[in-house]
mmCIF file of C-alpha atoms in Angstrom:
data_model
loop_
_atom_site.group_PDB
_atom_site.id
_atom_site.type_symbol
_atom_site.label_atom_id
_atom_site.label_comp_id
_atom_site.label_asym_id
_atom_site.label_seq_id
_atom_site.Cartn_x
_atom_site.Cartn_y
_atom_site.Cartn_z
ATOM 1 C CA MET A 5 -30.412 -59.738 30.979
ATOM 2 C CA ASN A 6 -33.387 -57.664 32.120
ATOM 3 C CA MET A 7 -35.128 -54.747 30.389
ATOM 4 C CA LYS A 8 -33.289 -52.070 32.355
ATOM 5 C CA THR A 9 -29.890 -53.553 31.310
ATOM 6 C CA ASN A 10 -31.086 -53.545 27.793
ATOM 7 C CA LYS A 11 -31.945 -49.878 28.122
ATOM 8 C CA TYR A 12 -28.352 -49.119 29.353
ATOM 9 C CA ILE A 13 -26.997 -51.022 26.282
ATOM 10 C CA LYS A 14 -29.174 -48.810 24.068
ATOM 11 C CA TYR A 15 -27.651 -45.758 25.666
ATOM 12 C CA LEU A 16 -24.152 -47.185 25.018
ATOM 13 C CA ILE A 17 -24.962 -47.789 21.441
ATOM 14 C CA LEU A 18 -26.219 -44.287 21.092
ATOM 15 C CA ILE A 19 -22.921 -42.935 22.580
ATOM 16 C CA ILE A 20 -20.901 -45.030 20.155
ATOM 17 C CA PHE A 21 -23.115 -43.713 17.305
ATOM 18 C CA LEU A 22 -22.597 -40.123 18.375
ATOM 19 C CA THR A 23 -18.868 -40.561 18.653
ATOM 20 C CA SER A 24 -18.802 -41.831 15.085
ATOM 21 C CA VAL A 25 -20.844 -38.801 14.017
ATOM 22 C CA LEU A 26 -18.280 -36.569 15.599
ATOM 23 C CA THR A 27 -15.467 -38.366 13.837
ATOM 24 C CA ASN A 28 -17.280 -37.911 10.573
ATOM 25 C CA GLN A 29 -17.771 -34.182 11.293
ATOM 26 C CA LEU A 30 -14.113 -33.818 12.118
ATOM 27 C CA LEU A 31 -13.155 -35.315 8.722
ATOM 28 C CA ALA A 32 -15.927 -33.663 6.730
ATOM 29 C CA ALA A 33 -14.010 -30.442 5.952
ATOM 30 C CA ASP A 34 -12.301 -31.920 2.898
ATOM 31 C CA SER A 35 -13.083 -28.933 0.756
ATOM 32 C CA ILE A 36 -11.428 -26.551 3.253
ATOM 33 C CA ASN A 37 -8.372 -28.883 3.463
ATOM 34 C CA ASP A 38 -8.048 -28.797 -0.223
ATOM 35 C CA GLU A 39 -8.110 -24.975 -0.181
ATOM 36 C CA ILE A 40 -5.491 -24.863 2.615
ATOM 37 C CA ILE A 41 -3.215 -27.304 0.761
ATOM 38 C CA ALA A 42 -3.575 -25.269 -2.486
ATOM 39 C CA LYS A 43 -2.594 -22.064 -0.765
ATOM 40 C CA GLN A 44 0.358 -23.738 1.114
ATOM 41 C CA LYS A 45 1.696 -24.850 -2.311
ATOM 42 C CA GLN A 46 1.335 -21.319 -3.668
ATOM 43 C CA ILE A 47 3.077 -19.930 -0.632
ATOM 44 C CA GLU A 48 5.973 -22.392 -0.988
ATOM 45 C CA GLU A 49 6.334 -21.432 -4.648
ATOM 46 C CA LEU A 50 6.402 -17.755 -3.885
ATOM 47 C CA LYS A 51 8.948 -18.273 -1.177
ATOM 48 C CA ARG A 52 11.074 -20.266 -3.701
ATOM 49 C CA LYS A 53 10.916 -17.422 -6.138
ATOM 50 C CA LYS A 54 11.829 -14.898 -3.400
ATOM 51 C CA GLU A 55 15.004 -17.055 -2.547
ATOM 52 C CA LEU A 56 16.032 -16.781 -6.205
ATOM 53 C CA TYR A 57 15.615 -13.034 -6.141
ATOM 54 C CA GLU A 58 17.662 -12.823 -2.954
ATOM 55 C CA LYS A 59 20.452 -14.679 -4.574
ATOM 56 C CA SER A 60 20.280 -12.491 -7.583
ATOM 57 C CA LEU A 61 20.145 -9.346 -5.501
ATOM 58 C CA SER A 62 23.304 -10.269 -3.577
ATOM 59 C CA LYS A 63 25.060 -10.018 -6.949
ATOM 60 C CA THR A 64 23.499 -6.852 -8.283
ATOM 61 C CA ARG A 65 24.013 -5.000 -4.923
ATOM 62 C CA GLN A 66 27.696 -5.157 -5.683
ATOM 63 C CA GLN A 67 27.155 -3.418 -8.989
ATOM 64 C CA ILE A 68 24.957 -0.504 -7.981
ATOM 65 C CA ASN A 69 27.742 2.022 -8.204
ATOM 66 C CA THR A 70 26.760 2.031 -11.875
ATOM 67 C CA LEU A 71 23.520 3.361 -13.217
ATOM 68 C CA ALA A 72 22.636 0.153 -14.981
ATOM 69 C CA GLY A 73 23.392 -1.811 -11.822
ATOM 70 C CA GLN A 74 21.268 0.475 -9.678
ATOM 71 C CA ILE A 75 18.327 0.200 -12.000
ATOM 72 C CA THR A 76 18.613 -3.556 -12.159
ATOM 73 C CA ASN A 77 18.799 -3.728 -8.366
ATOM 74 C CA LEU A 78 15.791 -1.569 -7.989
ATOM 75 C CA ASP A 79 13.766 -3.598 -10.520
ATOM 76 C CA GLN A 80 14.630 -6.861 -8.706
ATOM 77 C CA THR A 81 13.860 -5.243 -5.291
ATOM 78 C CA ILE A 82 10.446 -4.202 -6.568
ATOM 79 C CA ASP A 83 9.740 -7.683 -7.842
ATOM 80 C CA LYS A 84 10.853 -9.198 -4.559
ATOM 81 C CA VAL A 85 8.587 -6.802 -2.548
ATOM 82 C CA ASN A 86 5.659 -7.746 -4.775
ATOM 83 C CA LEU A 87 6.214 -11.418 -4.038
ATOM 84 C CA GLU A 88 6.434 -10.606 -0.242
ATOM 85 C CA ILE A 89 3.045 -8.819 -0.648
ATOM 86 C CA LYS A 90 1.458 -11.810 -2.344
ATOM 87 C CA THR A 91 2.990 -14.262 0.139
ATOM 88 C CA VAL A 92 1.680 -12.481 3.235
ATOM 89 C CA SER A 93 -1.818 -12.140 1.652
ATOM 90 C CA LEU A 94 -1.941 -15.867 0.983
ATOM 91 C CA GLU A 95 -0.751 -16.688 4.577
ATOM 92 C CA ILE A 96 -3.559 -14.582 5.927
ATOM 93 C CA GLU A 97 -6.088 -16.364 3.745
ATOM 94 C CA GLU A 98 -4.665 -19.828 4.823
ATOM 95 C CA THR A 99 -4.966 -18.901 8.511
ATOM 96 C CA ASN A 100 -8.497 -17.675 8.068
ATOM 97 C CA LEU A 101 -9.390 -21.059 6.516
ATOM 98 C CA GLN A 102 -7.655 -23.004 9.273
ATOM 99 C CA THR A 103 -9.481 -20.939 11.822
ATOM 100 C CA GLN A 104 -12.870 -21.632 10.185
ATOM 101 C CA GLN A 105 -12.140 -25.346 10.027
ATOM 102 C CA LEU A 106 -11.234 -25.567 13.772
ATOM 103 C CA GLN A 107 -14.277 -23.538 14.799
ATOM 104 C CA GLU A 108 -16.579 -25.995 12.977
ATOM 105 C CA GLU A 109 -14.769 -28.891 14.619
ATOM 106 C CA ILE A 110 -15.019 -27.375 18.101
ATOM 107 C CA ALA A 111 -18.747 -26.637 17.614
ATOM 108 C CA ALA A 112 -19.335 -30.240 16.519
ATOM 109 C CA ALA A 113 -17.416 -31.596 19.560
ATOM 110 C CA GLU A 114 -19.273 -29.288 21.939
ATOM 111 C CA LYS A 115 -22.625 -30.509 20.561
ATOM 112 C CA ILE A 116 -21.605 -34.262 20.942
ATOM 113 C CA ILE A 117 -20.344 -33.670 24.516
ATOM 114 C CA GLU A 118 -23.551 -31.872 25.386
ATOM 115 C CA ASP A 119 -25.572 -34.950 24.086
ATOM 116 C CA HIS A 120 -23.300 -37.298 26.063
ATOM 117 C CA GLN A 121 -23.642 -35.349 29.241
ATOM 118 C CA GLN A 122 -27.381 -35.464 28.905
ATOM 119 C CA ILE A 123 -27.296 -39.284 28.378
ATOM 120 C CA ILE A 124 -25.055 -39.666 31.412
ATOM 121 C CA ALA A 125 -27.422 -37.548 33.435
ATOM 122 C CA ASP A 126 -30.346 -39.774 32.362
ATOM 123 C CA LEU A 127 -28.371 -42.935 33.353
ATOM 124 C CA LEU A 128 -27.579 -41.461 36.742
ATOM 125 C CA ARG A 129 -31.184 -40.741 37.383
ATOM 126 C CA LEU A 130 -32.069 -44.271 36.458
ATOM 127 C CA ILE A 131 -29.326 -45.751 38.629
ATOM 128 C CA ASN A 132 -30.221 -43.645 41.617
ATOM 129 C CA ARG A 133 -33.853 -44.550 41.564
ATOM 130 C CA ARG A 134 -35.083 -46.626 44.417
ATOM 131 C CA SER A 135 -36.591 -49.102 41.899
ATOM 132 C CA TYR A 136 -33.109 -49.798 40.630
ATOM 133 C CA TYR A 137 -31.993 -51.187 44.015
ATOM 134 C CA GLN A 138 -35.336 -52.921 44.389
ATOM 135 C CA ASN A 139 -34.846 -54.627 41.103
ATOM 136 C CA ASN A 140 -31.332 -55.646 42.046
ATOM 137 C CA LEU A 141 -32.758 -57.095 45.352
ATOM 138 C CA THR A 142 -35.380 -58.963 43.308
ATOM 139 C CA ALA A 143 -32.584 -60.222 40.988
ATOM 140 C CA LEU A 144 -30.633 -61.408 44.094
ATOM 141 C CA LEU A 145 -33.698 -63.293 45.352
ATOM 142 C CA THR A 146 -34.941 -64.718 42.012
ATOM 143 C CA ASN A 147 -31.587 -65.776 40.470
ATOM 144 C CA ASP A 148 -30.654 -69.355 40.829
ATOM 145 C CA SER A 149 -27.184 -68.471 42.078
ATOM 146 C CA LEU A 150 -25.349 -65.641 43.617
ATOM 147 C CA GLY A 151 -22.905 -65.739 40.629
ATOM 148 C CA ALA A 152 -25.747 -64.707 38.262
ATOM 149 C CA PHE A 153 -26.576 -61.706 40.444
ATOM 150 C CA PHE A 154 -22.872 -60.503 40.400
ATOM 151 C CA ASN A 155 -22.839 -61.008 36.627
ATOM 152 C CA HIS A 156 -25.831 -58.715 36.375
ATOM 153 C CA VAL A 157 -24.139 -56.145 38.517
ATOM 154 C CA ASN A 158 -20.808 -56.364 36.537
ATOM 155 C CA GLN A 159 -22.616 -55.778 33.272
ATOM 156 C CA ILE A 160 -24.104 -52.586 34.611
ATOM 157 C CA ASN A 161 -20.699 -51.330 35.886
ATOM 158 C CA LYS A 162 -19.025 -52.085 32.549
ATOM 159 C CA ILE A 163 -21.704 -50.077 30.814
ATOM 160 C CA ASN A 164 -21.180 -47.098 33.085
ATOM 161 C CA ASN A 165 -17.477 -47.284 32.823
ATOM 162 C CA SER A 166 -17.697 -47.320 29.082
ATOM 163 C CA LEU A 167 -19.938 -44.286 29.136
ATOM 164 C CA LYS A 168 -17.574 -42.400 31.442
ATOM 165 C CA GLN A 169 -14.586 -43.295 29.239
ATOM 166 C CA LYS A 170 -16.464 -41.955 26.116
ATOM 167 C CA VAL A 171 -17.215 -38.683 27.805
ATOM 168 C CA ASP A 172 -13.615 -38.409 29.053
ATOM 169 C CA ASP A 173 -12.346 -38.991 25.478
ATOM 170 C CA LEU A 174 -14.606 -36.318 24.062
ATOM 171 C CA ASP A 175 -13.607 -33.816 26.778
ATOM 172 C CA SER A 176 -9.956 -34.471 25.880
ATOM 173 C CA GLN A 177 -10.825 -33.833 22.220
ATOM 174 C CA LYS A 178 -12.509 -30.594 23.156
ATOM 175 C CA VAL A 179 -9.421 -29.451 25.197
ATOM 176 C CA GLU A 180 -7.181 -30.292 22.307
ATOM 177 C CA LEU A 181 -9.324 -28.474 19.762
ATOM 178 C CA THR A 182 -9.487 -25.413 22.009
ATOM 179 C CA ARG A 183 -5.760 -25.511 22.368
ATOM 180 C CA GLN A 184 -5.345 -25.694 18.566
ATOM 181 C CA ASN A 185 -7.798 -22.806 18.185
ATOM 182 C CA ASN A 186 -5.801 -20.689 20.642
ATOM 183 C CA LEU A 187 -2.617 -21.418 18.684
ATOM 184 C CA LEU A 188 -4.325 -20.391 15.462
ATOM 185 C CA THR A 189 -5.538 -17.167 17.197
ATOM 186 C CA GLN A 190 -1.972 -16.408 18.114
ATOM 187 C CA LYS A 191 -0.880 -17.134 14.589
ATOM 188 C CA HIS A 192 -3.594 -14.888 13.259
ATOM 189 C CA ASP A 193 -2.384 -12.103 15.553
ATOM 190 C CA GLU A 194 1.113 -12.651 14.129
ATOM 191 C CA LEU A 195 -0.353 -12.318 10.687
ATOM 192 C CA ILE A 196 -2.074 -9.068 11.549
ATOM 193 C CA GLY A 197 1.450 -7.920 12.341
ATOM 194 C CA LEU A 198 2.456 -9.223 8.964
ATOM 195 C CA GLN A 199 -0.538 -7.281 7.481
ATOM 196 C CA ASN A 200 1.230 -4.229 8.845
ATOM 197 C CA GLN A 201 4.357 -5.357 7.257
ATOM 198 C CA LEU A 202 2.357 -5.805 4.054
ATOM 199 C CA SER A 203 1.413 -2.070 4.303
ATOM 200 C CA SER A 204 5.091 -1.293 4.913
ATOM 201 C CA ASN A 205 6.060 -3.304 1.832
ATOM 202 C CA GLU A 206 3.499 -1.434 -0.243
ATOM 203 C CA GLU A 207 4.955 1.866 0.990
ATOM 204 C CA LYS A 208 8.451 0.566 0.166
ATOM 205 C CA LEU A 209 7.315 -0.547 -3.239
ATOM 206 C CA ASN A 210 6.081 3.006 -3.967
ATOM 207 C CA SER A 211 9.300 4.459 -2.574
ATOM 208 C CA ASP A 212 11.578 2.223 -4.710
ATOM 209 C CA ILE A 213 9.563 3.099 -7.809
ATOM 210 C CA THR A 214 9.899 6.793 -6.976
ATOM 211 C CA ILE A 215 13.617 6.397 -6.442
ATOM 212 C CA LYS A 216 14.008 4.616 -9.797
ATOM 213 C CA ASN A 217 12.083 7.359 -11.618
ATOM 214 C CA SER A 218 13.937 10.128 -9.758
ATOM 215 C CA ILE A 219 17.334 8.592 -10.672
ATOM 216 C CA LEU A 220 16.501 8.261 -14.314
ATOM 217 C CA LYS A 221 15.081 11.769 -14.415
ATOM 218 C CA GLN A 222 18.149 13.350 -12.739
ATOM 219 C CA THR A 223 20.677 11.374 -14.794
ATOM 220 C CA LYS A 224 18.791 11.226 -18.053
ATOM 221 C CA GLY A 225 20.182 7.750 -18.326
ATOM 222 C CA GLU A 226 23.775 8.915 -18.455
ATOM 223 C CA GLU A 227 26.457 7.125 -16.376
ATOM 224 C CA SER A 228 28.543 10.269 -15.863
ATOM 225 C CA LYS A 229 25.653 12.139 -14.361
ATOM 226 C CA TYR A 230 24.949 9.206 -12.069
ATOM 227 C CA THR A 231 28.496 9.321 -10.824
ATOM 228 C CA ILE A 232 28.123 12.972 -10.012
ATOM 229 C CA LEU A 233 24.831 12.364 -8.182
ATOM 230 C CA LEU A 234 26.368 9.629 -6.029
ATOM 231 C CA ASN A 235 29.323 11.844 -5.039
ATOM 232 C CA GLN A 236 26.928 14.657 -4.008
ATOM 233 C CA LEU A 237 24.863 12.304 -1.949
ATOM 234 C CA LYS A 238 27.941 10.844 -0.228
ATOM 235 C CA LYS A 239 29.314 14.264 0.564
ATOM 236 C CA GLU A 240 25.912 15.441 1.956
ATOM 237 C CA GLN A 241 25.605 12.427 4.173
ATOM 238 C CA GLN A 242 29.107 12.733 5.541
ATOM 239 C CA GLN A 243 28.497 16.482 6.424
ATOM 240 C CA ILE A 244 25.198 15.622 8.166
ATOM 241 C CA ASN A 245 26.774 12.735 10.153
ATOM 242 C CA SER A 246 29.793 14.818 11.160
ATOM 243 C CA GLU A 247 27.605 17.708 12.190
ATOM 244 C CA ILE A 248 25.326 15.590 14.412
ATOM 245 C CA TYR A 249 28.280 13.870 16.019
ATOM 246 C CA ASN A 250 30.038 17.136 16.882
ATOM 247 C CA LEU A 251 26.864 18.772 18.017
ATOM 248 C CA GLU A 252 26.137 15.956 20.507
ATOM 249 C CA ILE A 253 29.633 16.198 22.037
ATOM 250 C CA LYS A 254 29.215 19.990 22.549
ATOM 251 C CA ALA A 255 25.700 19.505 24.011
ATOM 252 C CA ARG A 256 26.786 16.959 26.524
ATOM 253 C CA LYS A 257 29.735 19.058 27.643
ATOM 254 C CA LYS A 258 27.425 21.972 28.120
ATOM 255 C CA LEU A 259 25.057 19.909 30.160
ATOM 256 C CA LEU A 260 27.838 18.448 32.379
ATOM 257 C CA GLU A 261 29.130 21.976 33.027
ATOM 258 C CA SER A 262 25.635 23.277 33.933
ATOM 259 C CA ASN A 263 24.951 20.070 36.001
ATOM 260 C CA SER A 264 21.410 20.134 34.820
ATOM 261 C CA LYS A 265 19.186 18.073 37.077
ATOM 262 C CA GLN A 266 16.300 18.289 34.619
ATOM 263 C CA PHE A 267 18.441 16.537 32.017
ATOM 264 C CA LEU A 268 19.540 13.847 34.374
ATOM 265 C CA ALA A 269 15.925 12.935 35.245
ATOM 266 C CA SER A 270 14.835 10.126 33.076
ATOM 267 C CA GLU A 271 11.688 8.030 32.713
ATOM 268 C CA LYS A 272 11.897 4.288 31.928
ATOM 269 C CA GLY A 273 11.805 3.239 28.351
ATOM 270 C CA PHE A 274 11.062 4.898 25.026
ATOM 271 C CA ILE A 275 7.922 5.493 23.002
ATOM 272 C CA TRP A 276 7.284 5.590 19.242
ATOM 273 C CA PRO A 277 7.513 9.109 17.786
ATOM 274 C CA SER A 278 4.263 8.685 15.890
ATOM 275 C CA THR A 279 0.947 6.691 15.673
ATOM 276 C CA SER A 280 2.351 4.985 12.693
ATOM 277 C CA ARG A 281 4.559 1.953 13.170
ATOM 278 C CA LEU A 282 4.970 1.192 9.424
ATOM 279 C CA VAL A 283 8.679 0.897 8.842
ATOM 280 C CA THR A 284 9.617 1.228 5.135
ATOM 281 C CA ALA A 285 13.468 1.163 5.539
ATOM 282 C CA TYR A 286 15.330 -0.518 8.395
ATOM 283 C CA PHE A 287 18.598 0.129 10.147
ATOM 284 C CA HIS A 288 21.365 -0.919 7.739
ATOM 285 C CA ASP A 289 18.653 -2.170 5.417
ATOM 286 C CA PRO A 290 20.160 -4.446 2.716
ATOM 287 C CA ASP A 291 17.559 -3.133 0.236
ATOM 288 C CA TYR A 292 18.376 0.514 0.926
ATOM 289 C CA PRO A 293 19.052 1.919 -2.566
ATOM 290 C CA TYR A 294 22.088 3.985 -1.588
ATOM 291 C CA ARG A 295 23.715 1.426 0.680
ATOM 292 C CA HIS A 296 26.952 1.438 -1.406
ATOM 293 C CA VAL A 297 27.130 5.137 -0.567
ATOM 294 C CA PHE A 298 26.409 4.774 3.131
ATOM 295 C CA GLU A 299 24.729 2.377 5.520
ATOM 296 C CA HIS A 300 21.201 3.526 6.339
ATOM 297 C CA PRO A 301 21.691 4.753 9.937
ATOM 298 C CA ALA A 302 18.033 4.898 10.970
ATOM 299 C CA ILE A 303 14.594 3.512 10.353
ATOM 300 C CA ASP A 304 12.134 5.220 8.002
ATOM 301 C CA ILE A 305 8.555 5.404 9.434
ATOM 302 C CA ALA A 306 5.780 6.038 6.961
ATOM 303 C CA MET A 307 3.852 9.086 7.973
ATOM 304 C CA SER A 308 1.602 11.405 6.020
ATOM 305 C CA GLN A 309 2.858 14.890 5.340
ATOM 306 C CA GLY A 310 2.247 17.214 8.363
ATOM 307 C CA SER A 311 1.846 14.458 10.986
ATOM 308 C CA ALA A 312 2.923 15.178 14.553
ATOM 309 C CA VAL A 313 6.327 13.917 15.622
ATOM 310 C CA ARG A 314 6.862 13.290 19.322
ATOM 311 C CA ALA A 315 10.037 12.961 21.507
ATOM 312 C CA ILE A 316 10.715 9.293 22.074
ATOM 313 C CA LYS A 317 12.238 10.200 25.479
ATOM 314 C CA SER A 318 12.705 13.387 27.645
ATOM 315 C CA GLY A 319 15.878 15.286 26.870
ATOM 316 C CA TYR A 320 17.727 18.359 25.733
ATOM 317 C CA VAL A 321 17.160 20.054 22.457
ATOM 318 C CA ALA A 322 20.740 20.216 21.016
ATOM 319 C CA LYS A 323 19.971 21.172 17.466
ATOM 320 C CA VAL A 324 17.102 22.422 15.359
ATOM 321 C CA LYS A 325 18.308 22.444 11.757
ATOM 322 C CA ASN A 326 15.853 24.609 9.794
ATOM 323 C CA THR A 327 16.728 25.444 6.211
ATOM 324 C CA GLY A 328 13.532 27.213 5.549
ATOM 325 C CA ASN A 329 11.921 26.707 2.117
ATOM 326 C CA SER A 330 15.189 25.708 0.390
ATOM 327 C CA GLY A 331 14.185 22.051 0.242
ATOM 328 C CA ASN A 332 17.367 21.064 2.053
ATOM 329 C CA TYR A 333 17.416 18.536 4.940
ATOM 330 C CA ASN A 334 15.805 19.571 8.166
ATOM 331 C CA TYR A 335 16.242 17.708 11.474
ATOM 332 C CA ILE A 336 16.030 17.980 15.251
ATOM 333 C CA MET A 337 18.556 16.336 17.606
ATOM 334 C CA LEU A 338 17.683 15.560 21.232
ATOM 335 C CA VAL A 339 20.262 14.461 23.792
ATOM 336 C CA HIS A 340 19.011 12.062 26.444
ATOM 337 C CA SER A 341 20.482 10.424 29.571
ATOM 338 C CA ASP A 342 22.802 7.390 29.476
ATOM 339 C CA GLY A 343 24.714 8.503 26.394
ATOM 340 C CA ILE A 344 21.598 8.191 24.105
ATOM 341 C CA SER A 345 20.518 10.788 21.581
ATOM 342 C CA SER A 346 17.798 10.793 18.892
ATOM 343 C CA VAL A 347 17.563 12.504 15.548
ATOM 344 C CA TYR A 348 14.321 13.271 13.590
ATOM 345 C CA GLY A 349 14.829 13.965 9.975
ATOM 346 C CA HIS A 350 12.848 15.345 6.956
ATOM 347 C CA LEU A 351 10.785 17.565 9.263
ATOM 348 C CA ASN A 352 8.586 20.083 7.386
ATOM 349 C CA ARG A 353 8.072 22.227 10.522
ATOM 350 C CA MET A 354 9.738 22.437 13.972
ATOM 351 C CA ILE A 355 8.128 23.894 17.054
ATOM 352 C CA VAL A 356 10.854 23.523 19.719
ATOM 353 C CA ALA A 357 13.835 25.758 20.292
ATOM 354 C CA GLU A 358 17.450 24.902 20.849
ATOM 355 C CA ASP A 359 18.892 24.877 24.372
ATOM 356 C CA THR A 360 15.598 23.818 25.887
ATOM 357 C CA PHE A 361 14.275 20.709 27.563
ATOM 358 C CA ILE A 362 11.306 18.656 26.455
ATOM 359 C CA VAL A 363 9.425 15.731 28.018
ATOM 360 C CA GLN A 364 8.741 12.355 26.503
ATOM 361 C CA GLY A 365 5.714 12.398 24.198
ATOM 362 C CA GLU A 366 5.918 16.175 23.615
ATOM 363 C CA ILE A 367 5.382 17.273 19.971
ATOM 364 C CA ILE A 368 8.651 18.663 18.664
ATOM 365 C CA GLY A 369 7.584 19.163 15.014
ATOM 366 C CA TYR A 370 5.668 17.866 12.025
ATOM 367 C CA SER A 371 6.743 15.361 9.379
ATOM 368 C CA GLY A 372 7.700 16.120 5.780
ATOM 369 C CA GLY A 373 9.608 14.259 3.193
ATOM 370 C CA MET A 374 7.583 14.934 0.090
ATOM 371 C CA PRO A 375 10.119 15.735 -2.585
ATOM 372 C CA GLY A 376 10.640 19.421 -3.106
ATOM 373 C CA THR A 377 8.982 20.431 0.146
ATOM 374 C CA ALA A 378 10.654 22.352 3.018
ATOM 375 C CA GLY A 379 13.033 20.103 4.947
ATOM 376 C CA ALA A 380 12.736 17.153 2.585
ATOM 377 C CA GLY A 381 16.404 16.971 1.438
ATOM 378 C CA ASN A 382 17.807 15.207 -1.585
ATOM 379 C CA LEU A 383 17.390 11.551 -0.495
ATOM 380 C CA THR A 384 13.681 11.464 0.216
ATOM 381 C CA THR A 385 11.105 9.642 -1.957
ATOM 382 C CA GLY A 386 7.901 10.504 -0.031
ATOM 383 C CA ALA A 387 6.360 11.554 3.289
ATOM 384 C CA HIS A 388 8.080 9.794 6.152
ATOM 385 C CA LEU A 389 10.088 10.316 9.326
ATOM 386 C CA HIS A 390 13.837 9.405 9.357
ATOM 387 C CA LEU A 391 14.514 8.369 12.979
ATOM 388 C CA GLU A 392 18.031 7.806 14.313
ATOM 389 C CA VAL A 393 19.029 6.613 17.753
ATOM 390 C CA ARG A 394 22.635 7.105 18.734
ATOM 391 C CA SER A 395 24.656 5.608 21.555
ATOM 392 C CA ASN A 396 27.675 7.766 22.485
ATOM 393 C CA GLY A 397 27.414 9.331 19.062
ATOM 394 C CA ILE A 398 27.259 6.066 17.126
ATOM 395 C CA PRO A 399 24.049 5.101 15.211
ATOM 396 C CA VAL A 400 22.364 2.039 16.638
ATOM 397 C CA ASN A 401 19.114 0.201 15.670
ATOM 398 C CA PRO A 402 16.103 2.256 16.944
ATOM 399 C CA LEU A 403 13.997 -0.906 17.014
ATOM 400 C CA ASP A 404 16.188 -2.179 19.872
ATOM 401 C CA TYR A 405 14.892 0.715 21.962
ATOM 402 C CA LEU A 406 11.232 1.324 20.775
ATOM 403 C CA PRO A 407 8.585 -0.887 22.404
#
């Protein structure tokens, strides 16, 4: 074998060496792996504890018609939310570690591939040189047999094929690593959403603590006073629901009689009523503290006191319930096309008038909800917007309509 063939073999040895370096680099992140595994174990333990709380809550929710049962339920809900907060935080940390690990692996693969490409380029320059063909012609003339010449050529081809295969393998590794990194990016985006959920949970945690303290303050720990409080809340909710239902029927009848073209005009889709999308209580939320009195017919959106509230869809202002500074419940009801209406509760200030039309995105009022403030009502625990969506008068899940 001549000197040039020996040079090719040296390049092949270098390729194999570099491939082994890449393999070592891909396996070098043991410390990160250990951290990831540790966090996964912590997450699994927290999820196991949460499942235990869920089982316990399913029992205590059946007993919240008593003061002791309600306080126990709130305590367990608070503990469960704390577990959810810890779990999401750990999942975010885990994903950050996985992302860091893959970025290091991809950087290593790119460096090795770059080195391989340079080697291949050098080999191609050698192969394409005129002297290469001259040397092969010399080999043909000087070899004792034609078989020795073809053996020489076959060795060169085998080396080139091996080099090409190595580069192809590394390219495949790079594609796979990039795919994994894209998947982790998607997962991280999902966890950003969970980070928002984390904020919602923190808001809910504060809300549940406020509810617990409020109940204990109003009842002074007496079961009889708690029973009176529940009856008042139930009566108030029934009155509000009946009022909204009847008002919508009257509003639609009026609109049909007037044949309002402005009302019939409708843009596609809905929008959120606020910049905030932090939901602290969901439609028919199983953790809603007064669920045994009534199903929560809305979503509660965390909003600071005095934030602008916008119409989720163009429509007709059927009701502006303004109780002034009495602290009673304020709300606005809008009637839209296709049998849909929306209700905005706990408003501190309203700036639209009844029997008018508004367009999607128009400010209709400003949020309230802080206990004791105008429009807050008796069921509030802090600043937020109570948003209902109704289909033919029946409450439906707003999240099925909001983008």
